[in-house]
Structure formats: structure tokens, C-alpha cells
GROMACS .gro file of C-alpha atoms in nm:
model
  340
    1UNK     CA    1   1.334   2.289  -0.191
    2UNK     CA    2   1.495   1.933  -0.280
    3UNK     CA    3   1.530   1.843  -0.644
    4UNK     CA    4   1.537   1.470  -0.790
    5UNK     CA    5   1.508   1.227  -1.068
    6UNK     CA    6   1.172   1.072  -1.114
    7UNK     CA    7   1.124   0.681  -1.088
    8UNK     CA    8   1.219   0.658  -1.482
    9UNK     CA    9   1.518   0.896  -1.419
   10UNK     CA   10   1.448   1.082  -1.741
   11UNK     CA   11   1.342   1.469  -1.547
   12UNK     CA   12   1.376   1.589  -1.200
   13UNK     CA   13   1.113   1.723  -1.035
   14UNK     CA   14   1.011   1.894  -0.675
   15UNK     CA   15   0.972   1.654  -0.447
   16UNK     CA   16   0.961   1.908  -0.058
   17UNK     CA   17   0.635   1.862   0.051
   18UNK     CA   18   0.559   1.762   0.373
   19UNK     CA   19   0.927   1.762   0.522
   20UNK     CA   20   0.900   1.761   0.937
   21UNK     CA   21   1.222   1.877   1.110
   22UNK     CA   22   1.120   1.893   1.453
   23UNK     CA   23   1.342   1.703   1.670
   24UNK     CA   24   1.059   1.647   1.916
   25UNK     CA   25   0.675   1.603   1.822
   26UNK     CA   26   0.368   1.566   2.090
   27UNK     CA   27   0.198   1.235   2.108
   28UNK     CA   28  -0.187   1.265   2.073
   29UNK     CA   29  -0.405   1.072   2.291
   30UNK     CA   30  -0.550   0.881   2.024
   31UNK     CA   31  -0.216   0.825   1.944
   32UNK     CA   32  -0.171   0.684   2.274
   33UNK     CA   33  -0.481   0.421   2.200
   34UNK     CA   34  -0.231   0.268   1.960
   35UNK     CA   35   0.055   0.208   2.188
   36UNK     CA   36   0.053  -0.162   2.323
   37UNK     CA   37  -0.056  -0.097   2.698
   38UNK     CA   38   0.225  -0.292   2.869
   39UNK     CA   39   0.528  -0.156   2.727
   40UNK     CA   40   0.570   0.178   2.480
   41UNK     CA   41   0.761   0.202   2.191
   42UNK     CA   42   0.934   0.528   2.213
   43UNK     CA   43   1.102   0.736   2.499
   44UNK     CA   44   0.859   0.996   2.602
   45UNK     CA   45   0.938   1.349   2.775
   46UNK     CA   46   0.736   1.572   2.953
   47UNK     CA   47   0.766   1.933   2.879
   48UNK     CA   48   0.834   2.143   3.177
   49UNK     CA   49   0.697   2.474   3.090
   50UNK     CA   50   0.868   2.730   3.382
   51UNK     CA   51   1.251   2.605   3.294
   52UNK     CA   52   1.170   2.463   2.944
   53UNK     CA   53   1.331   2.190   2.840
   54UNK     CA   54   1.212   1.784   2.832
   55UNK     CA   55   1.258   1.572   3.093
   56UNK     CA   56   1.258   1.196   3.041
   57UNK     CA   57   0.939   1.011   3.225
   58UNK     CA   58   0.925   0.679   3.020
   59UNK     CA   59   1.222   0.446   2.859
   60UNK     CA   60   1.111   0.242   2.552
   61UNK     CA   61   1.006  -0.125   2.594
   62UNK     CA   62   1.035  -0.098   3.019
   63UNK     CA   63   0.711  -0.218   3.168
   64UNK     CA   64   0.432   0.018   3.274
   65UNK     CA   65   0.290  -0.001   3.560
   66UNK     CA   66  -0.059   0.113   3.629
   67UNK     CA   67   0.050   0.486   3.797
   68UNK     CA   68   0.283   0.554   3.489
   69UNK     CA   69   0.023   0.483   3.251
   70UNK     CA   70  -0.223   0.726   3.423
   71UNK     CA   71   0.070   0.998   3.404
   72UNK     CA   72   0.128   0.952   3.068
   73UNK     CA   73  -0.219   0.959   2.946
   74UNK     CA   74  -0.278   1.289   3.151
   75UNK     CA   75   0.053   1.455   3.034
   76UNK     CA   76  -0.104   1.354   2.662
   77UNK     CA   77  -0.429   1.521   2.725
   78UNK     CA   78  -0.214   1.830   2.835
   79UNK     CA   79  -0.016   1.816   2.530
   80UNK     CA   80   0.285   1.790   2.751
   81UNK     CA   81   0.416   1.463   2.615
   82UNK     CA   82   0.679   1.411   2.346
   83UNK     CA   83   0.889   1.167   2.154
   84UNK     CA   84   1.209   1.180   1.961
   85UNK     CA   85   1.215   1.182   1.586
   86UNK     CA   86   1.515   0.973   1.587
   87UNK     CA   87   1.244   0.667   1.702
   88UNK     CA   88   0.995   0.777   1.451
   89UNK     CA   89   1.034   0.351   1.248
   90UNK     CA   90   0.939   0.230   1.607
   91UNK     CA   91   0.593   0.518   1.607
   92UNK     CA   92   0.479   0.453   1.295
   93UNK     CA   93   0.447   0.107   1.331
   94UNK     CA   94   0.213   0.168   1.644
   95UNK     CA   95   0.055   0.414   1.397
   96UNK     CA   96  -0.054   0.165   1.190
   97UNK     CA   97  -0.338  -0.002   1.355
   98UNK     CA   98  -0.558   0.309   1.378
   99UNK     CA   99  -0.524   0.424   0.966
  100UNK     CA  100  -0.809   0.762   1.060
  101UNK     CA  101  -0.526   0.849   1.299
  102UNK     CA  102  -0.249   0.869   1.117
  103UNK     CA  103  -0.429   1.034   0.841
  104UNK     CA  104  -0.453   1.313   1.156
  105UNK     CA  105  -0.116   1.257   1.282
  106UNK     CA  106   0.052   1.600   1.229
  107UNK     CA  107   0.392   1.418   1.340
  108UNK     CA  108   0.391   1.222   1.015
  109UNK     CA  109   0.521   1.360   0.676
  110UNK     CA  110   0.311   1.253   0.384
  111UNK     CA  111   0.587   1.019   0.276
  112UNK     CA  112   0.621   0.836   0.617
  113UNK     CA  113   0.210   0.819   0.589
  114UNK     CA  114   0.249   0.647   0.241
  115UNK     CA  115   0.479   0.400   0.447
  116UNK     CA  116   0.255   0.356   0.719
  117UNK     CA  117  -0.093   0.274   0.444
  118UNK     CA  118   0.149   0.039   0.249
  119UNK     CA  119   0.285  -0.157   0.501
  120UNK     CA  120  -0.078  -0.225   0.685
  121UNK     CA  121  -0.259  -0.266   0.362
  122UNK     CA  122   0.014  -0.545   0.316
  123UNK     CA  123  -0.068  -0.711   0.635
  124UNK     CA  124  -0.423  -0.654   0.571
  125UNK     CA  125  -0.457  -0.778   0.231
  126UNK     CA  126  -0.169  -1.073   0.335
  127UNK     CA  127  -0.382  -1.163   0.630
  128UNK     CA  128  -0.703  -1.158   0.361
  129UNK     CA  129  -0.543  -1.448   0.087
  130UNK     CA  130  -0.443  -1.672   0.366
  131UNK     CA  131  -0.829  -1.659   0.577
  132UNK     CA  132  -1.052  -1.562   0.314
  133UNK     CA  133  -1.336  -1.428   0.616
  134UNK     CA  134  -1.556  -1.194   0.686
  135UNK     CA  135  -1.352  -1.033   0.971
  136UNK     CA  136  -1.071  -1.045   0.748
  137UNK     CA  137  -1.247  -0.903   0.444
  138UNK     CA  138  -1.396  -0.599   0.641
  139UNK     CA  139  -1.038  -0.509   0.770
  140UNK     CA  140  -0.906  -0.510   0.423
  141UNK     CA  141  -1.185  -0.296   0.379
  142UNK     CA  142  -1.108  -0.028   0.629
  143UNK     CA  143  -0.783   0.008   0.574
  144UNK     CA  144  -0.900   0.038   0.200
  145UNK     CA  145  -1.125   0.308   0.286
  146UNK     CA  146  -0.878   0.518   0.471
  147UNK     CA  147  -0.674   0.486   0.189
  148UNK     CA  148  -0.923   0.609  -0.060
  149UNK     CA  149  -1.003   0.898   0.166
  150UNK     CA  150  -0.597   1.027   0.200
  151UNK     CA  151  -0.618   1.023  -0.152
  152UNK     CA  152  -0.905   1.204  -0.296
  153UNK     CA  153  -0.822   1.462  -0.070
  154UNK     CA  154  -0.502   1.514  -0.261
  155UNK     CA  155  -0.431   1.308  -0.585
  156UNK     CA  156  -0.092   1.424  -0.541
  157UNK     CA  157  -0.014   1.173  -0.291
  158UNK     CA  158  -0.075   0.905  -0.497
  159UNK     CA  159   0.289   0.966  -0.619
  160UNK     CA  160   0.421   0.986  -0.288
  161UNK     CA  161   0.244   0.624  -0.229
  162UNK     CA  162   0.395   0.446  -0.539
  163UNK     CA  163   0.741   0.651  -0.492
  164UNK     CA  164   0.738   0.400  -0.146
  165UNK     CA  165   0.654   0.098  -0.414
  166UNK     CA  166   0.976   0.143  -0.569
  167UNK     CA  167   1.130   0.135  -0.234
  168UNK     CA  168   1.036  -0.222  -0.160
  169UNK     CA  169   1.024  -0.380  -0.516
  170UNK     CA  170   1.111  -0.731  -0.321
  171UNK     CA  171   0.854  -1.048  -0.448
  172UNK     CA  172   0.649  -1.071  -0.147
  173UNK     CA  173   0.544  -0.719  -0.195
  174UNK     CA  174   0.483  -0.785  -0.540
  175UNK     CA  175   0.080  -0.795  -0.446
  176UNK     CA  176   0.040  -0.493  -0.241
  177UNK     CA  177   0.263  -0.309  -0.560
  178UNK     CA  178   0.054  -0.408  -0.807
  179UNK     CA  179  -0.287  -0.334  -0.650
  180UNK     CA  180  -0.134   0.041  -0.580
  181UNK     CA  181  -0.008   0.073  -0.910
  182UNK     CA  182  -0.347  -0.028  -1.022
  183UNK     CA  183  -0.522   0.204  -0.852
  184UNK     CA  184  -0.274   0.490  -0.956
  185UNK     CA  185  -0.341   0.402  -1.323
  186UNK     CA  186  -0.725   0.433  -1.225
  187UNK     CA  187  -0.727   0.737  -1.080
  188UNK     CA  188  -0.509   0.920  -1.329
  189UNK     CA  189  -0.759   0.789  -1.601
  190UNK     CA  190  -1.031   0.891  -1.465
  191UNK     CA  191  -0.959   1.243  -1.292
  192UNK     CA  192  -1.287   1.456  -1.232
  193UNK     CA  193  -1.516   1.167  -1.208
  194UNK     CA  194  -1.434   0.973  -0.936
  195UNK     CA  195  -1.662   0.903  -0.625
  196UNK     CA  196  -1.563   0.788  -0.345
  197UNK     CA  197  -1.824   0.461  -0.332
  198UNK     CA  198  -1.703   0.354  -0.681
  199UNK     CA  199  -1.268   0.475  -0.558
  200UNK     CA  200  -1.347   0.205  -0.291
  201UNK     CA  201  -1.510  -0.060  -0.499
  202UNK     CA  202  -1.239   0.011  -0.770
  203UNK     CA  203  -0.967  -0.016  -0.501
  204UNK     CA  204  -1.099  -0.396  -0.353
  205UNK     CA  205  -1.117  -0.513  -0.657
  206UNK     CA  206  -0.778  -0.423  -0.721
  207UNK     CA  207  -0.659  -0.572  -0.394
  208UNK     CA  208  -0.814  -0.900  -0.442
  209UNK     CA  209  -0.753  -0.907  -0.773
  210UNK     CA  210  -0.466  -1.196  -0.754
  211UNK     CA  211  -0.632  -1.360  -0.465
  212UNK     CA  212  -0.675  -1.721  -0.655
  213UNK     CA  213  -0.345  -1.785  -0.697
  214UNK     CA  214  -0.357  -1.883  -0.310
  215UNK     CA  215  -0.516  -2.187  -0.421
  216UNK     CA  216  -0.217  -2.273  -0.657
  217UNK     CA  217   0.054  -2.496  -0.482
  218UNK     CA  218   0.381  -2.279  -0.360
  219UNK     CA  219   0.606  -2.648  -0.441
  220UNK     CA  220   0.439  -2.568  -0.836
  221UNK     CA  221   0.527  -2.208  -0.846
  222UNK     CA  222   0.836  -2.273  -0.692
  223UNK     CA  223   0.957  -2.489  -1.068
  224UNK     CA  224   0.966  -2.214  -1.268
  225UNK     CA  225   0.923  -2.467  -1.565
  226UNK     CA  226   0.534  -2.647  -1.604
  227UNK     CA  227   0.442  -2.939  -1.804
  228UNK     CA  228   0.158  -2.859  -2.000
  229UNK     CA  229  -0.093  -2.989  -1.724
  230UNK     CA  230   0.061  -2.809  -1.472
  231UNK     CA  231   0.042  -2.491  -1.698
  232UNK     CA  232  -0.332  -2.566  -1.723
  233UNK     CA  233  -0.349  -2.554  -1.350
  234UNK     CA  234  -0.183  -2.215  -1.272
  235UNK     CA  235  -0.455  -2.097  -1.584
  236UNK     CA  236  -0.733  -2.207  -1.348
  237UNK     CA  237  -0.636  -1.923  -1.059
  238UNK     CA  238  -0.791  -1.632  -1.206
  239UNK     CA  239  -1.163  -1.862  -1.234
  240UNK     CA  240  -1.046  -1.972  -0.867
  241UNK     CA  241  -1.034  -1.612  -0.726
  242UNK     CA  242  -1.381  -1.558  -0.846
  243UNK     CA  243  -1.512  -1.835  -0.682
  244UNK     CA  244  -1.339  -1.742  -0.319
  245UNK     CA  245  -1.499  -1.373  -0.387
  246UNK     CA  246  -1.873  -1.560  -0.465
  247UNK     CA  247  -1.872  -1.676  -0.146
  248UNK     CA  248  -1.826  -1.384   0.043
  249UNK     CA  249  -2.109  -1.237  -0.191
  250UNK     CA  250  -1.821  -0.997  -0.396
  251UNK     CA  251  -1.979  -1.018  -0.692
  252UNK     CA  252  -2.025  -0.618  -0.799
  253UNK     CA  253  -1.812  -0.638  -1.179
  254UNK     CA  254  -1.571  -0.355  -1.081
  255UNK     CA  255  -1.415  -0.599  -0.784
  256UNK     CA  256  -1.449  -0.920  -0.992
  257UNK     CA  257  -1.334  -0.762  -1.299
  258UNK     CA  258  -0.950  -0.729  -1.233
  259UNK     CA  259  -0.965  -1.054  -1.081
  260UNK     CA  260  -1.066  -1.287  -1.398
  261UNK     CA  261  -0.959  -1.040  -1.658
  262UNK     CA  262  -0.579  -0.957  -1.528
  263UNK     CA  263  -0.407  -1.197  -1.756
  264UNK     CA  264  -0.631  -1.196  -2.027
  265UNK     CA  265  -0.433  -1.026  -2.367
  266UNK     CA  266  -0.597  -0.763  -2.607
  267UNK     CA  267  -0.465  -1.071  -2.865
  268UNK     CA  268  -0.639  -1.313  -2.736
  269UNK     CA  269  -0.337  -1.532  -2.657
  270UNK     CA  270  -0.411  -1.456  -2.260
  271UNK     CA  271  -0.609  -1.697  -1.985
  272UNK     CA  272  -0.864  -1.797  -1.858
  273UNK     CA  273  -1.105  -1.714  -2.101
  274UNK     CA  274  -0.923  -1.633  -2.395
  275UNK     CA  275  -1.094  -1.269  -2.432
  276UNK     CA  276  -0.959  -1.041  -2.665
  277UNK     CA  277  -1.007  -0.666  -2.755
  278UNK     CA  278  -1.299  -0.489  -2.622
  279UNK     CA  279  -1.461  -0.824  -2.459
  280UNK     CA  280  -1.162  -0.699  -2.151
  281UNK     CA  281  -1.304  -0.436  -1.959
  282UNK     CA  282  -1.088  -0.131  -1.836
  283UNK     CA  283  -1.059  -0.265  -1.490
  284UNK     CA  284  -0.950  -0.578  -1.634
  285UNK     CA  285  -0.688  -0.372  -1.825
  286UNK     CA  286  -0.549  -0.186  -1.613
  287UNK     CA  287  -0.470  -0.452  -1.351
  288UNK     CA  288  -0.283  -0.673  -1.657
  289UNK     CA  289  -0.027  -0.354  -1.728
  290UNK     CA  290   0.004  -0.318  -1.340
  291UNK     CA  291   0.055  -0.679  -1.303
  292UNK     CA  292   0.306  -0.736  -1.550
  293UNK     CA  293   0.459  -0.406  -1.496
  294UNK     CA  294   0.490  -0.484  -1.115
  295UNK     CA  295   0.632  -0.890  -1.249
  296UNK     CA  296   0.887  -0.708  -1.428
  297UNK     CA  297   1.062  -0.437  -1.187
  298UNK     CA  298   1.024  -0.732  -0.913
  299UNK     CA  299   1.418  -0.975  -0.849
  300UNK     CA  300   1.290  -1.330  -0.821
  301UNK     CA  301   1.536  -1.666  -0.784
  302UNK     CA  302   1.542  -1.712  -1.225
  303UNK     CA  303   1.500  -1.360  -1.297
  304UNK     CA  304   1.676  -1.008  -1.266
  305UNK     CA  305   1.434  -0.715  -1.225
  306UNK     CA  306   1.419  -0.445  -1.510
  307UNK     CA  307   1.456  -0.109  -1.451
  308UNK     CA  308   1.144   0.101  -1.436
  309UNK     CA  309   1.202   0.316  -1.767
  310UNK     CA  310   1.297  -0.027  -1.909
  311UNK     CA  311   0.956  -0.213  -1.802
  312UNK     CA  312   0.752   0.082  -1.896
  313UNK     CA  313   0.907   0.082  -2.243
  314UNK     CA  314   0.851  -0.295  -2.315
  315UNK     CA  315   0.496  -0.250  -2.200
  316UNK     CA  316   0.447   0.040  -2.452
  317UNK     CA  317   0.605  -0.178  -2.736
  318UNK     CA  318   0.371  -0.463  -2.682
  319UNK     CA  319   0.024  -0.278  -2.771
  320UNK     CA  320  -0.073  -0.638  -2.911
  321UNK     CA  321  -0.115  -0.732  -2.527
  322UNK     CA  322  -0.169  -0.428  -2.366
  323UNK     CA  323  -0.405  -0.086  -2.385
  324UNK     CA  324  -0.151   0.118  -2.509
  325UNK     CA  325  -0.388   0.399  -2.313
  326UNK     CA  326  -0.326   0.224  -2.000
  327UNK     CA  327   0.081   0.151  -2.082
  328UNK     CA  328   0.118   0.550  -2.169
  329UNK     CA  329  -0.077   0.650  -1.855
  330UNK     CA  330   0.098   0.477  -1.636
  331UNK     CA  331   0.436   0.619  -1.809
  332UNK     CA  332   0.297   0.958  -1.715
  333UNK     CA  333   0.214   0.931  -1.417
  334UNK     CA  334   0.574   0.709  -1.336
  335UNK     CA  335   0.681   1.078  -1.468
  336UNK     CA  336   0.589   1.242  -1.129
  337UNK     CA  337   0.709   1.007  -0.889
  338UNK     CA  338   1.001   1.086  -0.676
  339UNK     CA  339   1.324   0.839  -0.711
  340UNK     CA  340   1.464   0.664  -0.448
   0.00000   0.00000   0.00000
């Protein structure tokens, strides 16, 4: 049983589920759909049954011919094929395309499946801001989906989803952080009543939620520093977002919520709108702790990221700006989360 720290290194905790130590694991057939069809990704053995051991029938990235492809597939249907552990980066990334499967995958801990969601809802929701489509929009949605299914399973592996944030707290993750940290906040507010139509809802709106700013120029971010009409201009993005999400006909309140209300301040002092106390929904809420929260861990070019416990505390000492109910759940739930 492995002990550690939590993310806010204040108590350890037991962190042992899921741990696979097989050297060798089977590869499914519907595994197999998700290898490219010209070249594999992993060695694979065959197990020979009367002298036991694994013999080599397939060397990663070698081209496969139409014979070898047929032998494979049949050795996977016997549940005589296997790959090594040691290649298990270059199998989970084949993993990814097919989000059902690796919810099934037996040869993936729960921590490597938290990998897997996060780094294909990152393409996914990446692929989303730059072609704001239909196609693109229903594969954010499935991978969504799968998500919200893995989890309401087991809340539990919520932590083991943002314990991989806090792997990868670099800025072009920042988006796919915040919109899990969001939803982590959600669903530890609102344990017992959860459904899966409204977890799904909940969960686009929180991956969308930052969508406008792809309409803001990447020279302007890049300053740092605004004039005052330039200021005005990044202050648009949040209006901007809601327009993209019109057009695609996104206009249910718990997906357009988070995306005009994430910078608004319980003070007043926040944008577009200049909303204040209970004109900000909970939605809205929660994505402005997760936002800023997410702003602060996260090293950009003119600024040093803050330690978790450090964030967390500067959110909980600003209850002018932020729902001090939100700010002290997320601080509980940081509680359970593995550290690195």
C-alpha cells in the first residue's frame, strides 16, 4: 500500500488503487481497431501454450503486410497476443481514439486511464476552439461523455484525473486544467444529485467555457501590458464565446453559463457584464475559482506559478471575488488528490 502527500502537501493519504504489475498484458481485439493498420505501435508475442513462454511475431513500427495482419487479429481473438508493459506510453496513445475502450481496457491502471481522457479531451477540445463545427463539436462531445460515464461510476477517480492536472501544469494545458478542475468542484458540490444528462451538459459547458478568447489576437495576449482599448477588447471574449456557441444552437444556461460568467467578481469589479453577488450563477462560479486557480499554479513568460496550497489560500482570502463555498470545496477536494 503506497503512502503520499496530497497536491497541497499538508496530509498523506492512500493512493494503491489500480496498480498493474504484469510484465505482459493481452491486447483485445477492439484494442486492435485502434492500432494504425500499416504499422503497430508495440512488439507483440504470441503465447505458446505447450512450452509456455512468448515468442516475438511483430516488431514495433515495421510494416504489415496483409498475412501478418490476419495472424495477429486471429492470435487476438484467441487471446494469444501480448505486449510489453515497458511500451505501455506508445499503447495508450493508440488507446486514445476509442475512449469506451479504454474505459474496458483491463491493461490500463486508473491513473494511466486519467492520462489517456486528459490528453484526448485536450486534442478534442484544442481541435474544437480552432474549427468551431459540428463534427468537431460532437467529438468534443463523445469524448465528454465517456468521461462523464468513468466518473459517475466512481467519484473517486475524479482525484486520480486532477492528480494528472498537476502533472502537466504547462500554459497550453491551462484549458483542459481548468475545465477538469471545474468539473471536480461540480461534482463534489453536488454529490447525490447528479444525472448523467445534466454531468454532461455541466461538463460542455465547462469545456467551452473559455472558447472566445480564440477570437482575441495571440500578438495582443502576447504584451502582457494593454492600453485601455486593448483592455476593452480582451473584456469582449467572454460575450464572443457566446456568440460562437449561438451558432451551433448551445444555448441550454448550464453550457453558456461558465462561458459569460467566468470572470465576472461577486464585487462587481469583474467583466463583461459587471454582475455581482447572486446575479452569478453557480456554474458561473465555479468556473471563475477554477479559472483563476488553474491561472495561478500555471509558469507563463512574466509570471512564476504558485504552489497549489499557496493558490488555494489566496483564493480563500479573496471571498470579495470568489464563493468562498466554491474556494473551500475545491480546498477539500485538492485534500484527496495524490502528489506528484
Amino acid at each position: 500500500m503506497a503512502i503520499k502527500r496530497n497536491v497541497l502537501g499538508i496530509r498523506e493519504i492512500d493512493c494503491s488503487e489500480g496498480l498493474n504489475t504484469e510484465e505482459y498484458n493481452q491486447v483485445d481485439p477492439n484494442i486492435l481497431n485502434c492500432f494504425p493498420r500499416r504499422q503497430y505501435p508495440v512488439d507483440l508475442f504470441q503465447w505458446k501454450e505447450k512450452i509456455r513462454v512468448l515468442s516475438p511475431v511483430y516488431r514495433r513500427s515495421r510494416e504489415v503486410g496483409r498475412e501478418q495482419r490476419k495472424q495477429v487479429r486471429e492470435l487476438s481473438e484467441q487471446g494469444l497476443l501480448f505486449f510489453s508493459r515497458r511500451q505501455i506510453d506508445a499503447y495508450t496513445e493508440c488507446v486514445a481514439c476509442d475512449l469506451n475502450a479504454a474505459l474496458d481496457d483491463p491493461n490500463l491502471t486508473w491513473d494511466e486511464k486519467a492520462g489517456v481522457f486528459i490528453c484526448e479531451l485536450g486534442r478534442r477540445q484544442a481541435a474544437f476552439f480552432t474549427h468551431p463545427m459540428p463534427e468537431e463539436l460532437e467529438s468534443l462531445r463523445t469524448a465528454i461523455g465517456s468521461l462523464c460515464v468513468y466518473l459517475i461510476e466512481d467519484t473517486r477517480r475524479m482525484s486520480k484525473v486532477v492528480h494528472d492536472v498537476h502533472c502537466d501544469l504547462s500554459e497550453e494545458r491551462h484549458n483542459v486544467n481548468a475545465s477538469l478542475i471545474a468539473l471536480a468542484v461540480y461534482m463534489e458540490m453536488n454529490k447525490g444529485s447528479i444525472s448523467m444528462e445534466i454531468l454532461e451538459n455541466v461538463a460542455l459547458g465547462f469545456f467551452v467555457y473559455d472558447i472566445g478568447m480564440t477570437k482575441v489576437s495571440p500578438m495582443l495576449l502576447a504584451k502582457g501590458q494593454f492600453t485601455p482599448r486593448e483592455r476593452r477588447t480582451l473584456c469582449e471574449h467572454p460575450k464572443q464565446g457566446l456568440e460562437i456557441l449561438a451558432r451551433l444552437n448551445l444555448t441550454r444556461p448550464e453550457i453558456t453559463e461558465p462561458v459569460i460568467q467566468h470572470h465576472e467578481r461577486l464585487n462587481g469589479i469583474g467583466y463583461p457584464n459587471k454582475l455581482s453577488g447572486d446575479q452569478i450563477g453557480q456554474l458561473g462560479r465555479i468556473a471563475a475559482v477554477s479559472d483563476s486557480y488553474c491561472a495561478m499554479v500555471t509558469s507563463r513568460p512574466r509570471k512564476k506559478a504558485m504552489l497549489p496550497i499557496n493558490a488555494a489560500a489566496e483564493l480563500v482570502c479573496s471571498e470579495r471575488k470568489y464563493d468562498q463555498v466554491v474556494c473551500r470545496t475545491l480546498v477539500r477536494f485538492l485534500q484527496t488528490v495524490p502528489s506528484n
